[in-house]
CSV table of C-alpha atoms in Angstrom, one decimal:
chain,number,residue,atom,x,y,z
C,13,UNK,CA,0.0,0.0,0.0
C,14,UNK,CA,1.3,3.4,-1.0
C,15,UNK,CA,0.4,5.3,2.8
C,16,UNK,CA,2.9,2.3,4.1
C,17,UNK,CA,5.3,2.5,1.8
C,18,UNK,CA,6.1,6.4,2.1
C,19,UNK,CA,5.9,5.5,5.9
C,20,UNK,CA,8.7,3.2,5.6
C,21,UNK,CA,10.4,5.8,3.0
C,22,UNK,CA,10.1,8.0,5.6
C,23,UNK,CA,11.5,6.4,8.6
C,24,UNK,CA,15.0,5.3,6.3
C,25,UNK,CA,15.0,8.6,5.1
C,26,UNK,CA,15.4,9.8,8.8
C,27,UNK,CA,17.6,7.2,9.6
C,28,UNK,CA,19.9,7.6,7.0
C,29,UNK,CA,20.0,11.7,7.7
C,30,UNK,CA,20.4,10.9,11.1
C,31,UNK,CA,23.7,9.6,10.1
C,32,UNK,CA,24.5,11.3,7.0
C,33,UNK,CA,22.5,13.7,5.5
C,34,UNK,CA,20.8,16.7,7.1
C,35,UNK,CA,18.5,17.4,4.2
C,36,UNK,CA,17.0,13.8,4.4
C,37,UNK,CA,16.2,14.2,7.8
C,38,UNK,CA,13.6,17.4,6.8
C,39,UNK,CA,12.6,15.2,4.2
C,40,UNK,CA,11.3,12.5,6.4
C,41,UNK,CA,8.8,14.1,8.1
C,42,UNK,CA,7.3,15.3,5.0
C,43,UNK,CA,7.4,11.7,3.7
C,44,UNK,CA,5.9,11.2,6.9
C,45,UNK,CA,2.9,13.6,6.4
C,46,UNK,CA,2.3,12.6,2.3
C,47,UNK,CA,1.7,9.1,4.0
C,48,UNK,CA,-0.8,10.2,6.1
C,49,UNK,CA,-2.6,11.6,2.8
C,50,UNK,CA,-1.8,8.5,0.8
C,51,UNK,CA,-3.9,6.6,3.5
C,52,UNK,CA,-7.9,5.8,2.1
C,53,UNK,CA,-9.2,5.3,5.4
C,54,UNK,CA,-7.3,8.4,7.5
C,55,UNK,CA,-10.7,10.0,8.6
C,56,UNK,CA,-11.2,6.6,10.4
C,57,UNK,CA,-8.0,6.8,11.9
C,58,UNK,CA,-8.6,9.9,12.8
C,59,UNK,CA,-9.6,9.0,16.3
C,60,UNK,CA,-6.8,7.1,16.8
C,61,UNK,CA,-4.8,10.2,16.6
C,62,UNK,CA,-6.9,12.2,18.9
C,63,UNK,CA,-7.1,10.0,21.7
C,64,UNK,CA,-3.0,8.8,21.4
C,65,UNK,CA,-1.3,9.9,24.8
C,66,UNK,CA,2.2,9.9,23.3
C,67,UNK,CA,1.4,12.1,20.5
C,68,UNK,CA,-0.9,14.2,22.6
C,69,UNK,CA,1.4,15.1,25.5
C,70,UNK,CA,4.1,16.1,22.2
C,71,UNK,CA,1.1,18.2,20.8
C,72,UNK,CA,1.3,19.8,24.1
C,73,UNK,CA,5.0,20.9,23.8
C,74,UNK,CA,4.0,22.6,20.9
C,75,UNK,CA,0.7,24.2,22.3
C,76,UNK,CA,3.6,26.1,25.0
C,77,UNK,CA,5.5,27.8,22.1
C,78,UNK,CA,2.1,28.4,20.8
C,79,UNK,CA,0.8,30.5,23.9
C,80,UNK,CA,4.1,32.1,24.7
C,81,UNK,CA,3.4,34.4,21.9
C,82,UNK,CA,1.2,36.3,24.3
C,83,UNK,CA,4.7,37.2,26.7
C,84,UNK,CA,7.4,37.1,23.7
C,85,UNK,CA,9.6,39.9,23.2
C,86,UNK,CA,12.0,38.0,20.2
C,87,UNK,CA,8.9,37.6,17.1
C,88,UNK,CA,11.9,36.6,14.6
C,89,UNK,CA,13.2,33.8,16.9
C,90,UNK,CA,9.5,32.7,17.5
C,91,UNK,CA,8.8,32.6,14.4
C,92,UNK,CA,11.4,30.4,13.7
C,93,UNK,CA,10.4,27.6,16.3
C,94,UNK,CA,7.3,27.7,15.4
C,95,UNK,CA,8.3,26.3,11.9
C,96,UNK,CA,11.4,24.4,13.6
C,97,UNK,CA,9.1,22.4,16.2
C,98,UNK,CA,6.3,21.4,13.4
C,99,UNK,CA,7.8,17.8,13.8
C,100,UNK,CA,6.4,17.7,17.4
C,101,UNK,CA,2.8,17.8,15.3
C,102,UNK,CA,3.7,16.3,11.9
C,103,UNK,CA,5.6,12.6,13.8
C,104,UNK,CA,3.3,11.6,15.6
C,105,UNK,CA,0.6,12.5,13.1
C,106,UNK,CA,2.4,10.3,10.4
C,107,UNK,CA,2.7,7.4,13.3
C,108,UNK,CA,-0.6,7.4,14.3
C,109,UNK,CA,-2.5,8.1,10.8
C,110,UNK,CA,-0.5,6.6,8.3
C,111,UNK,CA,-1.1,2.7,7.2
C,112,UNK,CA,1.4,1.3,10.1
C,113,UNK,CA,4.5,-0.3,9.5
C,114,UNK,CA,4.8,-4.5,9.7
C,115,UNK,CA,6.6,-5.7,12.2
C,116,UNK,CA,9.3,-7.1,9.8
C,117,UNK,CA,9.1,-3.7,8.5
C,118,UNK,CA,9.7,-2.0,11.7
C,119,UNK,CA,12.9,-5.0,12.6
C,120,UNK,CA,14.4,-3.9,9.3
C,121,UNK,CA,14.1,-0.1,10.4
C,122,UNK,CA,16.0,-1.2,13.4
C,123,UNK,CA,18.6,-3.2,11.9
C,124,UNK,CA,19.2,0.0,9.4
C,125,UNK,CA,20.3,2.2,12.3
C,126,UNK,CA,21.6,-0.3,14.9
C,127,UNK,CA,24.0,-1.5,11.3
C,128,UNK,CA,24.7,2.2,10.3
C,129,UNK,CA,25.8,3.5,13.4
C,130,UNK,CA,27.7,0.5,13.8
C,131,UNK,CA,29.0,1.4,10.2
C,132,UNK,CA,29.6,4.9,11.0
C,133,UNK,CA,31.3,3.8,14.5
C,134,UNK,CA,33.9,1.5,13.2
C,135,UNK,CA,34.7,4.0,10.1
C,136,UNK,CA,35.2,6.7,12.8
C,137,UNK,CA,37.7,4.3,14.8
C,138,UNK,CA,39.6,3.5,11.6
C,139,UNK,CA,40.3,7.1,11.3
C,140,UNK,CA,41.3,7.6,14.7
C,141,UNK,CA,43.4,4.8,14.7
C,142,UNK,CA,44.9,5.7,11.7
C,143,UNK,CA,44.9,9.4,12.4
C,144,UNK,CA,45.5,9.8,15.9
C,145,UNK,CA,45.4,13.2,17.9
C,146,UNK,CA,48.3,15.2,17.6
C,147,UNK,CA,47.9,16.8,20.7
C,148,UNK,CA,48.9,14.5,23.3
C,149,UNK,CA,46.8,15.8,25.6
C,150,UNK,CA,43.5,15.9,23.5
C,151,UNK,CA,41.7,14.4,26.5
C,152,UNK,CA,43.3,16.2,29.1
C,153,UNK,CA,42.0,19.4,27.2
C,154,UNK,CA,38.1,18.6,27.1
C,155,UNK,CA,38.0,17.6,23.2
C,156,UNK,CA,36.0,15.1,22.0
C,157,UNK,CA,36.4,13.9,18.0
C,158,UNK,CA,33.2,13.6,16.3
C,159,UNK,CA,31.2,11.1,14.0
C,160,UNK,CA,33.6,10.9,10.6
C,161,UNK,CA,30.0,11.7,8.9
C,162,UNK,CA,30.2,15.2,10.9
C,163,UNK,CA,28.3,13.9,14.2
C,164,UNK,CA,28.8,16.2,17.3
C,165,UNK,CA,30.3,13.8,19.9
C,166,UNK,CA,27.3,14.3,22.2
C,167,UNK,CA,24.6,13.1,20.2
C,168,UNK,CA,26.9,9.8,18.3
C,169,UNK,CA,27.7,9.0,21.8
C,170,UNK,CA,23.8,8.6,22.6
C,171,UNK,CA,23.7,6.8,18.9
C,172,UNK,CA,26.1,4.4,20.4
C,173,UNK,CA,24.3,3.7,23.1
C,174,UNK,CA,21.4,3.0,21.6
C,175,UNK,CA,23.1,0.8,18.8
C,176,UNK,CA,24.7,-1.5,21.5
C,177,UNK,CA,21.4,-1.9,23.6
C,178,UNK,CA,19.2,-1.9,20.4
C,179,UNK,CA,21.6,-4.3,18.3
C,180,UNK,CA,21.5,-7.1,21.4
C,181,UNK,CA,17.4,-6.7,21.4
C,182,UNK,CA,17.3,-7.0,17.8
C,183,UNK,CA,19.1,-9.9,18.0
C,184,UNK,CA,16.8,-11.8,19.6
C,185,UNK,CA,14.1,-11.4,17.3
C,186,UNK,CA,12.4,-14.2,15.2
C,187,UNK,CA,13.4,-12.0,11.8
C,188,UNK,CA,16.9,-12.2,12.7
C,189,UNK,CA,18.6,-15.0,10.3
C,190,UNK,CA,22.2,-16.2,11.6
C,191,UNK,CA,24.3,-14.0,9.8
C,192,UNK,CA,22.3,-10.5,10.8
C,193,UNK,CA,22.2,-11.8,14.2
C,194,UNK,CA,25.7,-12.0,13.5
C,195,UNK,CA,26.4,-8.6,12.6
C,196,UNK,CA,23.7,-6.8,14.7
C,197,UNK,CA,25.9,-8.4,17.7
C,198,UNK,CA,29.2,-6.7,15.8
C,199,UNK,CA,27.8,-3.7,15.2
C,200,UNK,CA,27.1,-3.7,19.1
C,201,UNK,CA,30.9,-4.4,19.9
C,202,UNK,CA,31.8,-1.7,17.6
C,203,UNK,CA,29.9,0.6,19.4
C,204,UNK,CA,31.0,0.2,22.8
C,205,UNK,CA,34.5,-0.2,21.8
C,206,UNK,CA,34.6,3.2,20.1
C,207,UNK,CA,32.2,5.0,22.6
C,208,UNK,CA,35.4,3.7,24.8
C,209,UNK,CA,38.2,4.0,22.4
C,210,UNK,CA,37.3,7.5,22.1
C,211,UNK,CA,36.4,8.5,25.6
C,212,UNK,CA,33.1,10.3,24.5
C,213,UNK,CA,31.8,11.0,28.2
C,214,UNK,CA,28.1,11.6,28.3
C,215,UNK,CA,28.0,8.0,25.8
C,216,UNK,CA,29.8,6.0,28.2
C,217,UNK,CA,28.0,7.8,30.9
C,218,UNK,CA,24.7,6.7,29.8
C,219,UNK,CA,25.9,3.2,29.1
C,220,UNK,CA,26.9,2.8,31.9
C,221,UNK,CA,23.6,3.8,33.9
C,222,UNK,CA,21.6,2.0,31.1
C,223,UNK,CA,23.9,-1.3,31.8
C,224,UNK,CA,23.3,-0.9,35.9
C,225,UNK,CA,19.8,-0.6,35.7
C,226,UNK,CA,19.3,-3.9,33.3
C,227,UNK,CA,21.6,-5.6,36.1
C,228,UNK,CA,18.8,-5.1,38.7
C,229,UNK,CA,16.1,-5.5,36.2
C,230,UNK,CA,18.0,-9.1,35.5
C,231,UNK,CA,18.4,-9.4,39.9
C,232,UNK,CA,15.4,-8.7,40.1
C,233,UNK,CA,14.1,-11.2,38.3
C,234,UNK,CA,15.5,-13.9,40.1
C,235,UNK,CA,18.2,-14.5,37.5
C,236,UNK,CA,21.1,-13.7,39.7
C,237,UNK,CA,23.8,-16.3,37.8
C,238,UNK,CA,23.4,-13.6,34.2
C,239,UNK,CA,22.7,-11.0,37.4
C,240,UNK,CA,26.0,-11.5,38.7
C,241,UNK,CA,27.7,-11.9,35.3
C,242,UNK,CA,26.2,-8.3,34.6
C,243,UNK,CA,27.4,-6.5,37.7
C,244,UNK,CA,30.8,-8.2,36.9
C,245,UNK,CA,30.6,-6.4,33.6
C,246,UNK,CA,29.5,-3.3,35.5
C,247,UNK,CA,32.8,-3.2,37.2
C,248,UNK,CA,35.5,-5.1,35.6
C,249,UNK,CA,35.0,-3.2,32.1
C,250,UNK,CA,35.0,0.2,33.8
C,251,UNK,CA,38.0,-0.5,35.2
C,252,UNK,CA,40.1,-2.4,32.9
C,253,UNK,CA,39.1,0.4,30.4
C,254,UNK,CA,40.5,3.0,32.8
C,255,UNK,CA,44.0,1.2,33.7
C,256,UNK,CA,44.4,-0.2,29.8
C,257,UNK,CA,42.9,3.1,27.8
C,258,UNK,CA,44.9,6.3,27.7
C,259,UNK,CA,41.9,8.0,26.6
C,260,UNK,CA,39.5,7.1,29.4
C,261,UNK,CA,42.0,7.3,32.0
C,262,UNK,CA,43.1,11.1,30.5
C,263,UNK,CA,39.6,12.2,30.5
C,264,UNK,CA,38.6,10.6,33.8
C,265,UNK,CA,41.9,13.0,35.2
C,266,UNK,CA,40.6,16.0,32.9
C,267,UNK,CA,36.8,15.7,34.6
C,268,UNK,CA,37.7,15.9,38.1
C,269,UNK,CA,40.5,19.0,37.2
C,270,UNK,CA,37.6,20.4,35.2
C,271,UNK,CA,34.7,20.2,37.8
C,272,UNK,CA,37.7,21.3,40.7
C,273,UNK,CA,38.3,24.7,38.5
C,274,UNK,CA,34.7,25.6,39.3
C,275,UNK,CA,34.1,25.0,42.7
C,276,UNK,CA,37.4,26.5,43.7
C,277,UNK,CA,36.7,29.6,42.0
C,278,UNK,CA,39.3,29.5,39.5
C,279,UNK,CA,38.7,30.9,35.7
C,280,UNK,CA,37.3,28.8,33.8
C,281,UNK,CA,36.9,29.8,30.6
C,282,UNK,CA,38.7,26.9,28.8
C,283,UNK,CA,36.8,24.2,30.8
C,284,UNK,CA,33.6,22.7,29.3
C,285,UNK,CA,32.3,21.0,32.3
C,286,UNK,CA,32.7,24.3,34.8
C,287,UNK,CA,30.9,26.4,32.0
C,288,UNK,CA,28.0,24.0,32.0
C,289,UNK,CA,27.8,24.0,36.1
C,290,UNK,CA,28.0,28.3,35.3
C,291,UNK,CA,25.1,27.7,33.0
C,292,UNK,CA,23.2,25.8,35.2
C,293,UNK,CA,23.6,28.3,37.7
C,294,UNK,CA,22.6,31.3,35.5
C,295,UNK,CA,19.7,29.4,34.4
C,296,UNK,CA,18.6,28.3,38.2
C,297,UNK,CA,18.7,32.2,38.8
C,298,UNK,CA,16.6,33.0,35.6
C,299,UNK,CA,14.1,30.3,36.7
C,300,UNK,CA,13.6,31.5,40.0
C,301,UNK,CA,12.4,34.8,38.4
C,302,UNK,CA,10.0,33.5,36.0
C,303,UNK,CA,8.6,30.0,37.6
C,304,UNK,CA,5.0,31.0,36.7
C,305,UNK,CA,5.0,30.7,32.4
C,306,UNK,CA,8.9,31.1,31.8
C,307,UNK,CA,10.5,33.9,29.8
C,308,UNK,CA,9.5,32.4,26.6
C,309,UNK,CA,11.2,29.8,24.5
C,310,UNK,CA,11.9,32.3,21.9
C,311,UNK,CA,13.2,34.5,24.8
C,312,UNK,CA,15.5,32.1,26.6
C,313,UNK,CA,18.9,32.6,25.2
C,314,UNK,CA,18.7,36.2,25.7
C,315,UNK,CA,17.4,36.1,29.3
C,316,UNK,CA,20.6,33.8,29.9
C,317,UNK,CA,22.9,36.0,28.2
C,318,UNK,CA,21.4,38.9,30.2
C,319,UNK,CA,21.7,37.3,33.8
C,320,UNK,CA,25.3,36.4,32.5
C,321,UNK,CA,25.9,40.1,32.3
C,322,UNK,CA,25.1,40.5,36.4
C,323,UNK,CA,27.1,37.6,37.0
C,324,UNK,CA,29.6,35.8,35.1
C,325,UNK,CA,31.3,33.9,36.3
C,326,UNK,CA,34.4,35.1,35.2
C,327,UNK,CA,33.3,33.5,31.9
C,328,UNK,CA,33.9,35.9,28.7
C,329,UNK,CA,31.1,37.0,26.8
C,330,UNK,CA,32.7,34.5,24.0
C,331,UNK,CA,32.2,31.8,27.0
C,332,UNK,CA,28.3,32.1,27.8
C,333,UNK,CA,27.0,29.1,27.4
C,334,UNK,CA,23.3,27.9,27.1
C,335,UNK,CA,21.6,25.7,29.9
C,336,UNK,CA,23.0,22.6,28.4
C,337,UNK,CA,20.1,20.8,30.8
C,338,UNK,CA,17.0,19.9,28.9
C,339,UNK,CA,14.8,19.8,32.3
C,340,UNK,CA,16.3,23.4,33.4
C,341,UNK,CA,15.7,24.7,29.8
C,342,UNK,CA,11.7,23.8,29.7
C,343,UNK,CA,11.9,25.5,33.3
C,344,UNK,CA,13.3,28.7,32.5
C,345,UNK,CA,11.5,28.7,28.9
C,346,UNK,CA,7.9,28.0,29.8
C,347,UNK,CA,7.8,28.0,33.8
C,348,UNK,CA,6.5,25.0,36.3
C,349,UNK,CA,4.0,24.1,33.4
C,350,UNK,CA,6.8,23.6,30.9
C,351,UNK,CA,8.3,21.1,33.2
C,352,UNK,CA,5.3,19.6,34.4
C,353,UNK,CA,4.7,18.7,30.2
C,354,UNK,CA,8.4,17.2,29.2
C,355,UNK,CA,8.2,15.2,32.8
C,356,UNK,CA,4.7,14.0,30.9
C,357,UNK,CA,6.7,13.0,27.9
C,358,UNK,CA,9.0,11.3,29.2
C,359,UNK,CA,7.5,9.8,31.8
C,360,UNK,CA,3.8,9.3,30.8
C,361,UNK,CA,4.9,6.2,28.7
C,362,UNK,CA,5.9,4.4,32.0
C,363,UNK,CA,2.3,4.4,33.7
C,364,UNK,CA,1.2,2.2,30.7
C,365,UNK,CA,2.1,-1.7,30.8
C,366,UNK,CA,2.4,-1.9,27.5
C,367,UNK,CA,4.5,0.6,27.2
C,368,UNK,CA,6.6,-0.3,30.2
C,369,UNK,CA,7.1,-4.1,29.2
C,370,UNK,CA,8.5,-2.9,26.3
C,371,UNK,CA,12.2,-3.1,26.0
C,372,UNK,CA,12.9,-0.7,23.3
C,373,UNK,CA,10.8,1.9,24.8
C,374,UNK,CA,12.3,2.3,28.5
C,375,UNK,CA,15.8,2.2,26.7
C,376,UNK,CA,14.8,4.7,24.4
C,377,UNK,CA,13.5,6.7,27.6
C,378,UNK,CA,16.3,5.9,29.8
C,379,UNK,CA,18.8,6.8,27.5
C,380,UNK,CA,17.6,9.9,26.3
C,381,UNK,CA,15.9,11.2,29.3
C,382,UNK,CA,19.7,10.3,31.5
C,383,UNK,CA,20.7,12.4,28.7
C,384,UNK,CA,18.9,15.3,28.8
C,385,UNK,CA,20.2,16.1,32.4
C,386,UNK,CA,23.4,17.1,31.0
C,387,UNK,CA,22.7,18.6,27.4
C,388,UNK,CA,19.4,20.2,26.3
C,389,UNK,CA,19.5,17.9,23.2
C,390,UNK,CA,16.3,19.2,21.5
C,391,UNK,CA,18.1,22.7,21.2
C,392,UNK,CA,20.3,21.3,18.4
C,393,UNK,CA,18.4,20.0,15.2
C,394,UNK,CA,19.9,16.9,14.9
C,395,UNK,CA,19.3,15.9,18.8
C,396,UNK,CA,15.9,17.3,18.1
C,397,UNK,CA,15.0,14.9,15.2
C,398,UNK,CA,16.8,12.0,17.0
C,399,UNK,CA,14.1,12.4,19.8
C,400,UNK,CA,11.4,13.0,17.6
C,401,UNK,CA,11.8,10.7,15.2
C,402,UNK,CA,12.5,7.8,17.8
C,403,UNK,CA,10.0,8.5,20.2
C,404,UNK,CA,7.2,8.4,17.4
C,405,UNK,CA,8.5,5.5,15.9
C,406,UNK,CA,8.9,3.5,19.5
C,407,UNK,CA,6.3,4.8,21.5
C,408,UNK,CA,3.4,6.6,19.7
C,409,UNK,CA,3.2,3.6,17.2
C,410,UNK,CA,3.1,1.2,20.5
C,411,UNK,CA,0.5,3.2,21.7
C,412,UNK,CA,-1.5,3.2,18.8
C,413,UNK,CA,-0.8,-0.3,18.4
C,414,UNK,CA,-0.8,-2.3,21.3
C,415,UNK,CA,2.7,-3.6,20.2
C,416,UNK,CA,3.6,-5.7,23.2
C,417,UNK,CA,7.3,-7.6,23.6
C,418,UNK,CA,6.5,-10.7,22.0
C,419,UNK,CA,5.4,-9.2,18.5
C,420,UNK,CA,8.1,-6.2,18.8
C,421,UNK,CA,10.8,-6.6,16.2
């Protein structure tokens, strides 16, 4: 059927952007949309769009830039995320109107990122390998080499993540012949392995938190001989990577000298961590000013750069940073409410059992809301369609249909 086939277009389109292309990734949710059309029964699906938690509770999101035209003092940068955020309307729409995806459809979605971040992971290593730093102190220094398709290091450390969780679940399906099960477990390695290789902290971070709570998920279970395995995991590979990994153990050092600059009052102006503990400082004292409705998310940057100007920090102007907090950021932008509806999104999926008992959602979750508490992600437009894109793919279609754990790819 055409309405599934532009569906499916849609979600390889964003995958492959995702990873390569940043004009295929505003292609998808057009795709996305034109599938909806292509449907012949939409107005009968109609309802399933209007009573969809998931994709309500992201209408909502949009509903607060919406309003906060009534306060806005910046119409140009309004303006702007108005047309920016459309995706927080047009995703879900597509996943909840548009002739759903099979679920051998959907497992070869999966495989196509789980395999092209694995792709993109091991062609990254190659390069470093082959092109080390020059800098001997790289680490020590805060820098972080990007995807070798042009990925900040933030968000292909969270791709990582979700490639070596994702690649093992995959695995495990019924649609998974010997020799993908085969490389959906490589592409795994690869991923951990360079999210190690190449010390990328807020990846291994969130690996790390995402491997401790599947360890008491398996304890708790009552499966305390792979329990045990797991928490030997936890610690041994932590450790060994630290004594046997320059990298790791350089920006392990370079962490605790960057966080010490801070709280000892020293300048820190060439320290990426202190800067973000100044921002969420500046943006605590914004927020207490504003709980009520926020300064606007049009509005936010220049509120921060404005409370930077009474205290600094010691930062230059060159050195104001945003909130890099995604929780703080809906606070200061749109107020107790704003928080109140991203702790809905994220959370909301978790009351549901179906939801819950899904594997691929709570990872998703996990990993991207662990995320979130050190990076405002959706500011940046490829951490934007990362989230979008994956939350309506894994949890508004679950919603809509009922997926549970046994029929999930």
């Amino acid at each position: 059927m055409l309405s599934q086939q532009l569906l499916l277009l849609a979600c390889v389109a964003g995958v492959v952007g995702l990873l390569a292309s940043r004009a295929l990734v505003a292609l998808s949710p057009v795709m996305g949309v034109l599938a909806v059309l292509a449907n012949p029964r939409v107005r009968r699906e109609l309802p399933r769009w209007l009573h969809n938690g998931a994709a309500g509770r992201m209408a909502l999101l949009y509903i607060l830039l919406l309003i906060s035209a009534l306060y806005t003092d910046n119409w140009p940068e309004w303006r702007h995320q108005v047309f920016r955020q459309l995706p927080f309307i047009g995703v879900p729409l597509a996943f909840c109107l548009a002739v759903p995806l099979t679920n051998r459809q959907r497992f070869g979605v999966g495989c196509s990122f789980v395999l092209g971040v694995g792709m993109v992971a091991a062609a990254t290593l190659l390069d470093y390998i082959v092109h080390p730093p020059t800098d001997q102190h790289f680490y020590m220094v805060g820098k972080s080499q990007p995807a070798i398709t042009g990925i900040f290091h933030i968000h292909f450390g969270i791709m990582l993540v979700l490639s070596a969780f994702f690649g093992l679940l995959l695995s495990r399906s019924k649609y998974a012949a010997q020799l993908l099960r085969w490389l959906l477990w490589l592409a795994a390695a690869v991923s951990v392995v360079t999210l190690h290789m190449l010390a990328y902290r807020t990846g291994l971070m969130l690996f790390y938190i995402a491997l401790f709570v599947n360890v008491l998920r398996i304890l708790f279970a009552r499966q305390f001989t792979l329990g045990i395995l797991a928490l030997g995991l936890f610690v041994a590979v932590p450790f060994a990577s630290y004594r046997f990994l320059p990298s790791v153990r350089d920006r392990a050092i370079a962490t605790r000298y960057d966080i010490d600059h801070f709280y000892n009052g020293e300048d820190i102006n060439n320290f990426s961590l202190s800067k973000r503990l100044a921002a969420w400082h500046t943006a605590r004292a914004v927020a207490r000013q504003h709980l009520l409705v926020g300064v606007g998310p049009a509005d936010a940057q220049d509120a921060m750069m404005a409370q930077y100007r009474r205290h600094s920090y010691g930062l230059l102007p060159l050195n104001w940073v945003m909130i890099h907090n995604q929780y703080l950021h809906y606070l200061v932008a749109s107020g107790l409410p704003g928080l109140f509806v991203w702790l809905l999104v994220l959370l909301g999926p978790l009351a549901q059992p179906t939801q819950r008992r899904n594997p691929y959602v709570y990872h998703f979750l996990l990993i991207l809301g662990a995320g979130m508490l050190v990076d405002s992600l959706l500011e940046m437009q490829i951490g934007f369609n990362l989230f979008v894109f994956l939350y309506g793919f894994l949890v508004v279609a679950t919603e809509r249909s009922g997926y549970s754990t046994v029929n999930l790819p």
